mmCIF file with all atom_site columns, C-alpha atoms in Angstrom:
data_model
loop_
_atom_site.group_PDB
_atom_site.id
_atom_site.type_symbol
_atom_site.label_atom_id
_atom_site.label_alt_id
_atom_site.label_comp_id
_atom_site.label_asym_id
_atom_site.label_entity_id
_atom_site.label_seq_id
_atom_site.pdbx_PDB_ins_code
_atom_site.Cartn_x
_atom_site.Cartn_y
_atom_site.Cartn_z
_atom_site.occupancy
_atom_site.B_iso_or_equiv
_atom_site.pdbx_formal_charge
_atom_site.auth_seq_id
_atom_site.auth_comp_id
_atom_site.auth_asym_id
_atom_site.auth_atom_id
_atom_site.pdbx_PDB_model_num
ATOM 1   C CA . MET A 1 1   ? -9.213  1.636   63.161  1.00 0.00 ? 128 MET A CA 1
ATOM 2   C CA . LYS A 1 2   ? -11.597 -0.209  60.887  1.00 0.00 ? 129 LYS A CA 1
ATOM 3   C CA . LEU A 1 3   ? -10.159 -3.134  58.886  1.00 0.00 ? 130 LEU A CA 1
ATOM 4   C CA . GLN A 1 4   ? -13.480 -4.619  57.655  1.00 0.00 ? 131 GLN A CA 1
ATOM 5   C CA . LYS A 1 5   ? -17.274 -4.369  58.346  1.00 0.00 ? 132 LYS A CA 1
ATOM 6   C CA . GLU A 1 6   ? -17.904 -3.242  61.778  1.00 0.00 ? 133 GLU A CA 1
ATOM 7   C CA . ARG A 1 7   ? -18.094 -6.452  64.057  1.00 0.00 ? 134 ARG A CA 1
ATOM 8   C CA . PRO A 1 8   ? -17.678 -7.114  67.861  1.00 0.00 ? 135 PRO A CA 1
ATOM 9   C CA . ILE A 1 9   ? -14.368 -6.263  69.183  1.00 0.00 ? 136 ILE A CA 1
ATOM 10  C CA . THR A 1 10  ? -12.461 -7.397  72.205  1.00 0.00 ? 137 THR A CA 1
ATOM 11  C CA . ARG A 1 11  ? -10.291 -4.486  73.786  1.00 0.00 ? 138 ARG A CA 1
ATOM 12  C CA . GLU A 1 12  ? -7.411  -5.398  75.797  1.00 0.00 ? 139 GLU A CA 1
ATOM 13  C CA . GLY A 1 13  ? -4.664  -3.062  76.800  1.00 0.00 ? 140 GLY A CA 1
ATOM 14  C CA . THR A 1 14  ? -3.764  -0.679  73.906  1.00 0.00 ? 141 THR A CA 1
ATOM 15  C CA . MET A 1 15  ? -5.071  -2.568  70.828  1.00 0.00 ? 142 MET A CA 1
ATOM 16  C CA . LEU A 1 16  ? -8.307  -3.673  69.560  1.00 0.00 ? 143 LEU A CA 1
ATOM 17  C CA . PHE A 1 17  ? -8.978  -7.156  67.898  1.00 0.00 ? 144 PHE A CA 1
ATOM 18  C CA . ARG A 1 18  ? -11.815 -8.512  66.242  1.00 0.00 ? 145 ARG A CA 1
ATOM 19  C CA . ARG A 1 19  ? -12.922 -11.793 67.490  1.00 0.00 ? 146 ARG A CA 1
ATOM 20  C CA . GLU A 1 20  ? -12.170 -13.511 64.130  1.00 0.00 ? 147 GLU A CA 1
ATOM 21  C CA . VAL A 1 21  ? -8.577  -11.859 64.270  1.00 0.00 ? 148 VAL A CA 1
ATOM 22  C CA . LEU A 1 22  ? -8.011  -13.556 67.768  1.00 0.00 ? 149 LEU A CA 1
ATOM 23  C CA . GLU A 1 23  ? -9.501  -16.784 66.451  1.00 0.00 ? 150 GLU A CA 1
ATOM 24  C CA . GLY A 1 24  ? -6.931  -16.670 63.666  1.00 0.00 ? 151 GLY A CA 1
ATOM 25  C CA . ILE A 1 25  ? -4.063  -15.790 65.854  1.00 0.00 ? 152 ILE A CA 1
ATOM 26  C CA . ALA A 1 26  ? -5.070  -18.546 68.097  1.00 0.00 ? 153 ALA A CA 1
ATOM 27  C CA . GLY A 1 27  ? -5.220  -21.053 65.178  1.00 0.00 ? 154 GLY A CA 1
ATOM 28  C CA . GLY A 1 28  ? -2.044  -20.056 63.805  1.00 0.00 ? 155 GLY A CA 1
ATOM 29  C CA . ARG A 1 29  ? -3.680  -18.463 60.480  1.00 0.00 ? 156 ARG A CA 1
ATOM 30  C CA . ILE A 1 30  ? -2.617  -14.877 61.446  1.00 0.00 ? 157 ILE A CA 1
ATOM 31  C CA . ASP A 1 31  ? 0.721   -13.575 62.742  1.00 0.00 ? 158 ASP A CA 1
ATOM 32  C CA . ARG A 1 32  ? 0.448   -9.785  61.883  1.00 0.00 ? 159 ARG A CA 1
ATOM 33  C CA . VAL A 1 33  ? -1.984  -7.001  61.755  1.00 0.00 ? 160 VAL A CA 1
ATOM 34  C CA . PHE A 1 34  ? -1.795  -3.420  60.261  1.00 0.00 ? 161 PHE A CA 1
ATOM 35  C CA . ARG A 1 35  ? -2.565  -0.261  62.057  1.00 0.00 ? 162 ARG A CA 1
ATOM 36  C CA . VAL A 1 36  ? -2.867  3.320   61.129  1.00 0.00 ? 163 VAL A CA 1
ATOM 37  C CA . TRP A 1 37  ? -0.895  5.317   63.821  1.00 0.00 ? 164 TRP A CA 1
ATOM 38  C CA . ALA A 1 38  ? 1.009   8.464   64.319  1.00 0.00 ? 165 ALA A CA 1
ATOM 39  C CA . GLU A 1 39  ? 3.092   6.882   67.093  1.00 0.00 ? 166 GLU A CA 1
ATOM 40  C CA . PRO A 1 40  ? 3.121   3.277   67.737  1.00 0.00 ? 167 PRO A CA 1
ATOM 41  C CA . ARG A 1 41  ? 0.910   2.213   70.686  1.00 0.00 ? 168 ARG A CA 1
ATOM 42  C CA . VAL A 1 42  ? 2.860   -1.071  71.272  1.00 0.00 ? 169 VAL A CA 1
ATOM 43  C CA . ARG A 1 43  ? 6.270   -2.235  71.251  1.00 0.00 ? 170 ARG A CA 1
ATOM 44  C CA . ALA A 1 44  ? 8.297   -5.389  70.626  1.00 0.00 ? 171 ALA A CA 1
ATOM 45  C CA . GLY A 1 45  ? 8.353   -7.646  73.518  1.00 0.00 ? 172 GLY A CA 1
ATOM 46  C CA . SER A 1 46  ? 5.116   -6.249  75.192  1.00 0.00 ? 173 SER A CA 1
ATOM 47  C CA . THR A 1 47  ? 2.299   -8.729  75.682  1.00 0.00 ? 174 THR A CA 1
ATOM 48  C CA . GLN A 1 48  ? -1.570  -8.234  75.827  1.00 0.00 ? 175 GLN A CA 1
ATOM 49  C CA . ARG A 1 49  ? -4.294  -10.235 77.770  1.00 0.00 ? 176 ARG A CA 1
ATOM 50  C CA . THR A 1 50  ? -7.203  -11.467 75.526  1.00 0.00 ? 177 THR A CA 1
ATOM 51  C CA . TRP A 1 51  ? -9.715  -13.946 75.812  1.00 0.00 ? 178 TRP A CA 1
ATOM 52  C CA . ALA A 1 52  ? -7.958  -16.030 73.067  1.00 0.00 ? 179 ALA A CA 1
ATOM 53  C CA . GLY A 1 53  ? -4.794  -16.087 75.555  1.00 0.00 ? 180 GLY A CA 1
ATOM 54  C CA . ILE A 1 54  ? -1.627  -14.072 75.781  1.00 0.00 ? 181 ILE A CA 1
ATOM 55  C CA . ILE A 1 55  ? -0.897  -12.044 72.780  1.00 0.00 ? 182 ILE A CA 1
ATOM 56  C CA . VAL A 1 56  ? 3.011   -11.358 72.245  1.00 0.00 ? 183 VAL A CA 1
ATOM 57  C CA . ILE A 1 57  ? 4.133   -8.445  70.020  1.00 0.00 ? 184 ILE A CA 1
ATOM 58  C CA . ASP A 1 58  ? 7.098   -9.419  68.076  1.00 0.00 ? 185 ASP A CA 1
ATOM 59  C CA . SER A 1 59  ? 7.807   -6.366  66.075  1.00 0.00 ? 186 SER A CA 1
ATOM 60  C CA . VAL A 1 60  ? 6.304   -3.009  65.075  1.00 0.00 ? 187 VAL A CA 1
ATOM 61  C CA . THR A 1 61  ? 7.272   -1.540  61.917  1.00 0.00 ? 188 THR A CA 1
ATOM 62  C CA . ALA A 1 62  ? 6.391   1.384   59.813  1.00 0.00 ? 189 ALA A CA 1
ATOM 63  C CA . VAL A 1 63  ? 5.496   0.501   56.073  1.00 0.00 ? 190 VAL A CA 1
ATOM 64  C CA . THR A 1 64  ? 4.640   2.280   53.094  1.00 0.00 ? 191 THR A CA 1
ATOM 65  C CA . PRO A 1 65  ? 1.703   0.905   51.072  1.00 0.00 ? 192 PRO A CA 1
ATOM 66  C CA . GLU A 1 66  ? 4.145   -0.414  48.436  1.00 0.00 ? 193 GLU A CA 1
ATOM 67  C CA . GLU A 1 67  ? 6.013   -2.414  51.095  1.00 0.00 ? 194 GLU A CA 1
ATOM 68  C CA . ILE A 1 68  ? 2.713   -4.330  52.055  1.00 0.00 ? 195 ILE A CA 1
ATOM 69  C CA . THR A 1 69  ? 2.629   -7.819  50.302  1.00 0.00 ? 196 THR A CA 1
ATOM 70  C CA . GLU A 1 70  ? -0.039  -10.362 49.320  1.00 0.00 ? 197 GLU A CA 1
ATOM 71  C CA . GLU A 1 71  ? 1.551   -12.699 52.013  1.00 0.00 ? 198 GLU A CA 1
ATOM 72  C CA . ASP A 1 72  ? 0.996   -9.555  54.625  1.00 0.00 ? 199 ASP A CA 1
ATOM 73  C CA . ALA A 1 73  ? -2.745  -9.595  53.665  1.00 0.00 ? 200 ALA A CA 1
ATOM 74  C CA . LEU A 1 74  ? -3.405  -13.158 53.963  1.00 0.00 ? 201 LEU A CA 1
ATOM 75  C CA . ARG A 1 75  ? -1.501  -13.509 57.181  1.00 0.00 ? 202 ARG A CA 1
ATOM 76  C CA . SER A 1 76  ? -3.577  -10.687 58.584  1.00 0.00 ? 203 SER A CA 1
ATOM 77  C CA . GLY A 1 77  ? -6.930  -12.109 57.638  1.00 0.00 ? 204 GLY A CA 1
ATOM 78  C CA . PHE A 1 78  ? -7.599  -10.343 54.247  1.00 0.00 ? 205 PHE A CA 1
ATOM 79  C CA . LYS A 1 79  ? -8.448  -12.078 51.001  1.00 0.00 ? 206 LYS A CA 1
ATOM 80  C CA . SER A 1 80  ? -6.192  -10.061 49.127  1.00 0.00 ? 207 SER A CA 1
ATOM 81  C CA . ARG A 1 81  ? -3.612  -6.906  48.957  1.00 0.00 ? 208 ARG A CA 1
ATOM 82  C CA . ALA A 1 82  ? -5.962  -4.725  47.511  1.00 0.00 ? 209 ALA A CA 1
ATOM 83  C CA . ALA A 1 83  ? -8.559  -5.812  50.381  1.00 0.00 ? 210 ALA A CA 1
ATOM 84  C CA . LEU A 1 84  ? -6.167  -4.606  52.902  1.00 0.00 ? 211 LEU A CA 1
ATOM 85  C CA . LEU A 1 85  ? -5.006  -1.529  51.451  1.00 0.00 ? 212 LEU A CA 1
ATOM 86  C CA . THR A 1 86  ? -8.601  -0.612  50.789  1.00 0.00 ? 213 THR A CA 1
ATOM 87  C CA . ALA A 1 87  ? -9.656  -1.274  54.495  1.00 0.00 ? 214 ALA A CA 1
ATOM 88  C CA . LEU A 1 88  ? -6.473  0.746   55.535  1.00 0.00 ? 215 LEU A CA 1
ATOM 89  C CA . SER A 1 89  ? -7.215  3.562   53.353  1.00 0.00 ? 216 SER A CA 1
ATOM 90  C CA . LYS A 1 90  ? -10.707 4.063   55.057  1.00 0.00 ? 217 LYS A CA 1
ATOM 91  C CA . SER A 1 91  ? -9.373  4.652   58.537  1.00 0.00 ? 218 SER A CA 1
ATOM 92  C CA . THR A 1 92  ? -10.235 8.173   59.853  1.00 0.00 ? 219 THR A CA 1
ATOM 93  C CA . LYS A 1 93  ? -7.135  8.259   62.162  1.00 0.00 ? 220 LYS A CA 1
ATOM 94  C CA . GLU A 1 94  ? -4.044  10.150  61.226  1.00 0.00 ? 221 GLU A CA 1
ATOM 95  C CA . GLY A 1 95  ? -0.557  8.719   60.907  1.00 0.00 ? 222 GLY A CA 1
ATOM 96  C CA . GLY A 1 96  ? 1.137   6.184   58.799  1.00 0.00 ? 223 GLY A CA 1
ATOM 97  C CA . TYR A 1 97  ? 0.979   2.289   58.254  1.00 0.00 ? 224 TYR A CA 1
ATOM 98  C CA . HIS A 1 98  ? 2.370   0.005   60.837  1.00 0.00 ? 225 HIS A CA 1
ATOM 99  C CA . ARG A 1 99  ? 2.766   -3.871  60.385  1.00 0.00 ? 226 ARG A CA 1
ATOM 100 C CA . VAL A 1 100 ? 2.677   -5.292  63.845  1.00 0.00 ? 227 VAL A CA 1
ATOM 101 C CA . MET A 1 101 ? 4.104   -8.901  64.081  1.00 0.00 ? 228 MET A CA 1
ATOM 102 C CA . LEU A 1 102 ? 2.644   -11.256 66.710  1.00 0.00 ? 229 LEU A CA 1
ATOM 103 C CA . HIS A 1 103 ? 2.064   -14.561 67.977  1.00 0.00 ? 230 HIS A CA 1
ATOM 104 C CA . LEU A 1 104 ? 0.069   -16.578 70.722  1.00 0.00 ? 231 LEU A CA 1
ATOM 105 C CA . GLY A 1 105 ? 2.206   -16.834 73.751  1.00 0.00 ? 232 GLY A CA 1
ATOM 106 C CA . GLY A 1 106 ? 0.032   -19.004 75.853  1.00 0.00 ? 233 GLY A CA 1
ATOM 107 C CA . PRO A 1 107 ? -3.180  -19.198 77.818  1.00 0.00 ? 234 PRO A CA 1
ATOM 108 C CA . ASP A 1 108 ? -4.008  -16.243 80.108  1.00 0.00 ? 235 ASP A CA 1
ATOM 109 C CA . PRO A 1 109 ? -3.094  -17.656 83.549  1.00 0.00 ? 236 PRO A CA 1
ATOM 110 C CA . ARG A 1 110 ? -6.234  -15.974 84.898  1.00 0.00 ? 237 ARG A CA 1
ATOM 111 C CA . SER A 1 111 ? -8.156  -18.310 82.560  1.00 0.00 ? 238 SER A CA 1
ATOM 112 C CA . GLU A 1 112 ? -6.854  -21.267 83.938  1.00 0.00 ? 239 GLU A CA 1
ATOM 113 C CA . LEU A 1 113 ? -7.324  -19.985 87.428  1.00 0.00 ? 240 LEU A CA 1
ATOM 114 C CA . ALA A 1 114 ? -10.871 -19.093 86.849  1.00 0.00 ? 241 ALA A CA 1
ATOM 115 C CA . GLY A 1 115 ? -11.309 -22.793 85.329  1.00 0.00 ? 242 GLY A CA 1
ATOM 116 C CA . ASN A 1 116 ? -10.544 -24.417 88.424  1.00 0.00 ? 243 ASN A CA 1
ATOM 117 C CA . ALA A 1 117 ? -13.565 -25.184 90.658  1.00 0.00 ? 244 ALA A CA 1
ATOM 118 C CA . ASP A 1 118 ? -11.821 -28.004 92.636  1.00 0.00 ? 245 ASP A CA 1
ATOM 119 C CA . LEU A 1 119 ? -10.855 -25.934 95.606  1.00 0.00 ? 246 LEU A CA 1
ATOM 120 C CA . THR A 1 120 ? -10.073 -27.167 99.279  1.00 0.00 ? 247 THR A CA 1
ATOM 121 C CA . ASP A 1 121 ? -12.066 -25.664 102.198 1.00 0.00 ? 248 ASP A CA 1
ATOM 122 C CA . GLN A 1 122 ? -8.707  -23.698 102.938 1.00 0.00 ? 249 GLN A CA 1
ATOM 123 C CA . GLU A 1 123 ? -8.572  -22.302 99.583  1.00 0.00 ? 250 GLU A CA 1
ATOM 124 C CA . LEU A 1 124 ? -12.295 -21.212 99.703  1.00 0.00 ? 251 LEU A CA 1
ATOM 125 C CA . ALA A 1 125 ? -11.759 -19.559 103.018 1.00 0.00 ? 252 ALA A CA 1
ATOM 126 C CA . ASP A 1 126 ? -8.626  -17.903 101.567 1.00 0.00 ? 253 ASP A CA 1
ATOM 127 C CA . LEU A 1 127 ? -10.775 -16.487 98.783  1.00 0.00 ? 254 LEU A CA 1
ATOM 128 C CA . LYS A 1 128 ? -13.410 -15.372 101.154 1.00 0.00 ? 255 LYS A CA 1
ATOM 129 C CA . ALA A 1 129 ? -10.607 -13.663 103.210 1.00 0.00 ? 256 ALA A CA 1
ATOM 130 C CA . ALA A 1 130 ? -9.229  -11.807 99.894  1.00 0.00 ? 257 ALA A CA 1
ATOM 131 C CA . LEU A 1 131 ? -12.925 -10.384 99.290  1.00 0.00 ? 258 LEU A CA 1
ATOM 132 C CA . ASP A 1 132 ? -12.985 -9.358  102.814 1.00 0.00 ? 259 ASP A CA 1
ATOM 133 C CA . ALA A 1 133 ? -9.685  -7.466  102.653 1.00 0.00 ? 260 ALA A CA 1
ATOM 134 C CA . VAL A 1 134 ? -10.834 -5.760  99.272  1.00 0.00 ? 261 VAL A CA 1
ATOM 135 C CA . ASP A 1 135 ? -14.207 -4.706  101.041 1.00 0.00 ? 262 ASP A CA 1
ATOM 136 C CA . THR A 1 136 ? -12.493 -3.476  104.239 1.00 0.00 ? 263 THR A CA 1
ATOM 137 C CA . ARG A 1 137 ? -10.239 -1.147  102.150 1.00 0.00 ? 264 ARG A CA 1
ATOM 138 C CA . SER A 1 138 ? -13.075 0.243   99.966  1.00 0.00 ? 265 SER A CA 1
ATOM 139 C CA . ARG A 1 139 ? -13.951 3.684   100.691 1.00 0.00 ? 266 ARG A CA 1
ATOM 140 C CA . ARG A 1 140 ? -17.582 3.150   100.014 1.00 0.00 ? 267 ARG A CA 1
ATOM 141 C CA . GLY A 1 141 ? -18.201 0.237   101.978 1.00 0.00 ? 268 GLY A CA 1
ATOM 142 C CA . PRO A 1 142 ? -18.400 -3.448  101.108 1.00 0.00 ? 269 PRO A CA 1
ATOM 143 C CA . TRP A 1 143 ? -19.155 -4.408  97.459  1.00 0.00 ? 270 TRP A CA 1
ATOM 144 C CA . THR A 1 144 ? -17.444 -7.613  96.193  1.00 0.00 ? 271 THR A CA 1
ATOM 145 C CA . ARG A 1 145 ? -20.384 -10.174 97.132  1.00 0.00 ? 272 ARG A CA 1
ATOM 146 C CA . GLU A 1 146 ? -23.007 -7.709  95.731  1.00 0.00 ? 273 GLU A CA 1
ATOM 147 C CA . VAL A 1 147 ? -21.237 -7.511  92.304  1.00 0.00 ? 274 VAL A CA 1
ATOM 148 C CA . LEU A 1 148 ? -20.704 -11.406 92.366  1.00 0.00 ? 275 LEU A CA 1
ATOM 149 C CA . ARG A 1 149 ? -24.335 -11.952 93.130  1.00 0.00 ? 276 ARG A CA 1
ATOM 150 C CA . LEU A 1 150 ? -25.240 -9.452  90.305  1.00 0.00 ? 277 LEU A CA 1
ATOM 151 C CA . ILE A 1 151 ? -23.063 -10.912 87.960  1.00 0.00 ? 278 ILE A CA 1
ATOM 152 C CA . GLU A 1 152 ? -24.434 -14.524 88.816  1.00 0.00 ? 279 GLU A CA 1
ATOM 153 C CA . GLU A 1 153 ? -28.068 -13.443 88.414  1.00 0.00 ? 280 GLU A CA 1
ATOM 154 C CA . HIS A 1 154 ? -27.645 -11.674 85.290  1.00 0.00 ? 281 HIS A CA 1
ATOM 155 C CA . PRO A 1 155 ? -24.799 -13.619 83.031  1.00 0.00 ? 282 PRO A CA 1
ATOM 156 C CA . GLY A 1 156 ? -24.535 -11.716 79.788  1.00 0.00 ? 283 GLY A CA 1
ATOM 157 C CA . LEU A 1 157 ? -26.008 -8.369  80.907  1.00 0.00 ? 284 LEU A CA 1
ATOM 158 C CA . ARG A 1 158 ? -24.241 -5.202  79.628  1.00 0.00 ? 285 ARG A CA 1
ATOM 159 C CA . ALA A 1 159 ? -21.615 -3.598  82.160  1.00 0.00 ? 286 ALA A CA 1
ATOM 160 C CA . LEU A 1 160 ? -23.794 -0.328  81.794  1.00 0.00 ? 287 LEU A CA 1
ATOM 161 C CA . ASP A 1 161 ? -26.926 -2.266  82.733  1.00 0.00 ? 288 ASP A CA 1
ATOM 162 C CA . LEU A 1 162 ? -25.366 -3.926  85.739  1.00 0.00 ? 289 LEU A CA 1
ATOM 163 C CA . ALA A 1 163 ? -23.734 -0.573  86.922  1.00 0.00 ? 290 ALA A CA 1
ATOM 164 C CA . GLU A 1 164 ? -27.062 1.047   86.973  1.00 0.00 ? 291 GLU A CA 1
ATOM 165 C CA . ARG A 1 165 ? -28.643 -1.590  88.939  1.00 0.00 ? 292 ARG A CA 1
ATOM 166 C CA . MET A 1 166 ? -26.192 -0.594  91.608  1.00 0.00 ? 293 MET A CA 1
ATOM 167 C CA . ASP A 1 167 ? -26.508 3.018   90.740  1.00 0.00 ? 294 ASP A CA 1
ATOM 168 C CA . ARG A 1 168 ? -22.992 3.567   89.697  1.00 0.00 ? 295 ARG A CA 1
ATOM 169 C CA . ASP A 1 169 ? -20.974 4.642   86.906  1.00 0.00 ? 296 ASP A CA 1
ATOM 170 C CA . LYS A 1 170 ? -19.947 2.253   84.310  1.00 0.00 ? 297 LYS A CA 1
ATOM 171 C CA . LEU A 1 171 ? -16.252 2.702   84.258  1.00 0.00 ? 298 LEU A CA 1
ATOM 172 C CA . PRO A 1 172 ? -15.672 2.356   88.053  1.00 0.00 ? 299 PRO A CA 1
ATOM 173 C CA . PHE A 1 173 ? -17.909 -0.684  88.114  1.00 0.00 ? 300 PHE A CA 1
ATOM 174 C CA . LYS A 1 174 ? -15.928 -2.318  85.308  1.00 0.00 ? 301 LYS A CA 1
ATOM 175 C CA . ALA A 1 175 ? -12.630 -1.634  87.214  1.00 0.00 ? 302 ALA A CA 1
ATOM 176 C CA . ASP A 1 176 ? -14.186 -3.629  90.198  1.00 0.00 ? 303 ASP A CA 1
ATOM 177 C CA . VAL A 1 177 ? -15.101 -6.600  88.069  1.00 0.00 ? 304 VAL A CA 1
ATOM 178 C CA . ARG A 1 178 ? -11.542 -6.594  86.622  1.00 0.00 ? 305 ARG A CA 1
ATOM 179 C CA . ARG A 1 179 ? -10.367 -6.738  90.425  1.00 0.00 ? 306 ARG A CA 1
ATOM 180 C CA . LEU A 1 180 ? -12.805 -9.850  90.834  1.00 0.00 ? 307 LEU A CA 1
ATOM 181 C CA . LYS A 1 181 ? -11.450 -11.368 87.409  1.00 0.00 ? 308 LYS A CA 1
ATOM 182 C CA . ALA A 1 182 ? -7.906  -11.221 88.851  1.00 0.00 ? 309 ALA A CA 1
ATOM 183 C CA . LEU A 1 183 ? -9.005  -13.397 91.486  1.00 0.00 ? 310 LEU A CA 1
ATOM 184 C CA . GLY A 1 184 ? -10.405 -15.929 88.924  1.00 0.00 ? 311 GLY A CA 1
ATOM 185 C CA . LEU A 1 185 ? -13.913 -15.323 90.001  1.00 0.00 ? 312 LEU A CA 1
ATOM 186 C CA . THR A 1 186 ? -15.400 -13.861 86.907  1.00 0.00 ? 313 THR A CA 1
ATOM 187 C CA . GLU A 1 187 ? -15.001 -14.206 83.064  1.00 0.00 ? 314 GLU A CA 1
ATOM 188 C CA . SER A 1 188 ? -15.744 -11.594 80.310  1.00 0.00 ? 315 SER A CA 1
ATOM 189 C CA . LEU A 1 189 ? -18.335 -12.486 77.745  1.00 0.00 ? 316 LEU A CA 1
ATOM 190 C CA . GLU A 1 190 ? -18.745 -10.708 74.363  1.00 0.00 ? 317 GLU A CA 1
ATOM 191 C CA . THR A 1 191 ? -21.310 -8.858  76.135  1.00 0.00 ? 318 THR A CA 1
ATOM 192 C CA . GLY A 1 192 ? -21.207 -8.456  79.904  1.00 0.00 ? 319 GLY A CA 1
ATOM 193 C CA . TYR A 1 193 ? -19.835 -10.933 82.314  1.00 0.00 ? 320 TYR A CA 1
ATOM 194 C CA . ARG A 1 194 ? -20.626 -14.443 84.139  1.00 0.00 ? 321 ARG A CA 1
ATOM 195 C CA . LEU A 1 195 ? -19.120 -16.204 87.108  1.00 0.00 ? 322 LEU A CA 1
ATOM 196 C CA . SER A 1 196 ? -16.181 -18.543 86.327  1.00 0.00 ? 323 SER A CA 1
ATOM 197 C CA . PRO A 1 197 ? -16.396 -22.258 87.707  1.00 0.00 ? 324 PRO A CA 1
ATOM 198 C CA . ARG A 1 198 ? -13.989 -20.961 90.499  1.00 0.00 ? 325 ARG A CA 1
ATOM 199 C CA . GLY A 1 199 ? -16.265 -17.898 91.263  1.00 0.00 ? 326 GLY A CA 1
ATOM 200 C CA . GLU A 1 200 ? -19.389 -20.555 91.483  1.00 0.00 ? 327 GLU A CA 1
ATOM 201 C CA . ALA A 1 201 ? -17.661 -22.700 93.705  1.00 0.00 ? 328 ALA A CA 1
ATOM 202 C CA . LEU A 1 202 ? -17.000 -19.657 95.964  1.00 0.00 ? 329 LEU A CA 1
ATOM 203 C CA . MET A 1 203 ? -20.449 -18.396 95.976  1.00 0.00 ? 330 MET A CA 1
ATOM 204 C CA . ALA A 1 204 ? -21.913 -21.900 97.037  1.00 0.00 ? 331 ALA A CA 1
ATOM 205 C CA . TYR A 1 205 ? -19.312 -21.783 99.753  1.00 0.00 ? 332 TYR A CA 1
ATOM 206 C CA . LEU A 1 206 ? -20.322 -18.423 100.814 1.00 0.00 ? 333 LEU A CA 1
ATOM 207 C CA . ARG A 1 207 ? -24.090 -19.534 101.033 1.00 0.00 ? 334 ARG A CA 1
ATOM 208 C CA . SER A 1 208 ? -23.219 -22.475 102.860 1.00 0.00 ? 335 SER A CA 1
ATOM 209 C CA . LEU A 1 209 ? -21.729 -20.493 105.646 1.00 0.00 ? 336 LEU A CA 1
ATOM 210 C CA . THR A 1 210 ? -25.147 -18.581 106.164 1.00 0.00 ? 337 THR A CA 1
ATOM 211 C CA . GLU A 1 211 ? -27.355 -21.621 106.200 1.00 0.00 ? 338 GLU A CA 1
#
């Protein structure tokens, strides 16, 4: 749903977060968000990966407009209760209002993994073996090195444009990039991707093997 003017959003799991909201959660200024849902899309105790870290859902409560307070507005990133209610009323989705209490549970382990470029020769060999295994299982043949090279050469390029350069559809391409991200080799940008420090170290290692 739209809570304020349209701005870049980050999609992780089953909720949408604007960048400034994630920054507020990370900084402790925001501990709740409001959504218009027919049925809750998240549940208490669930977690969600974002670039800011792991978001933990503490509770999900259906509320009426009368139950929304000034504190709710301030703690969800709005200047006033009136501004929050106005934003909620503009939602095109059907359903009732829900208050989602949440907090930052900690950094995304994948981010810590991606930031580690101090790899031993054995760790680099193990990463190469992991890519080899992915390629071996692929029905369309090897692809991991090609995607890594493409991202290395075009950091920040849209996923659609990257996929077109490989003559592939966007969604399957993005699924492949997520597999590389799970290995700590890529990082998501507001638009597109880049190699992580770990990914850069691996690519340098792979090039050294062919020199």
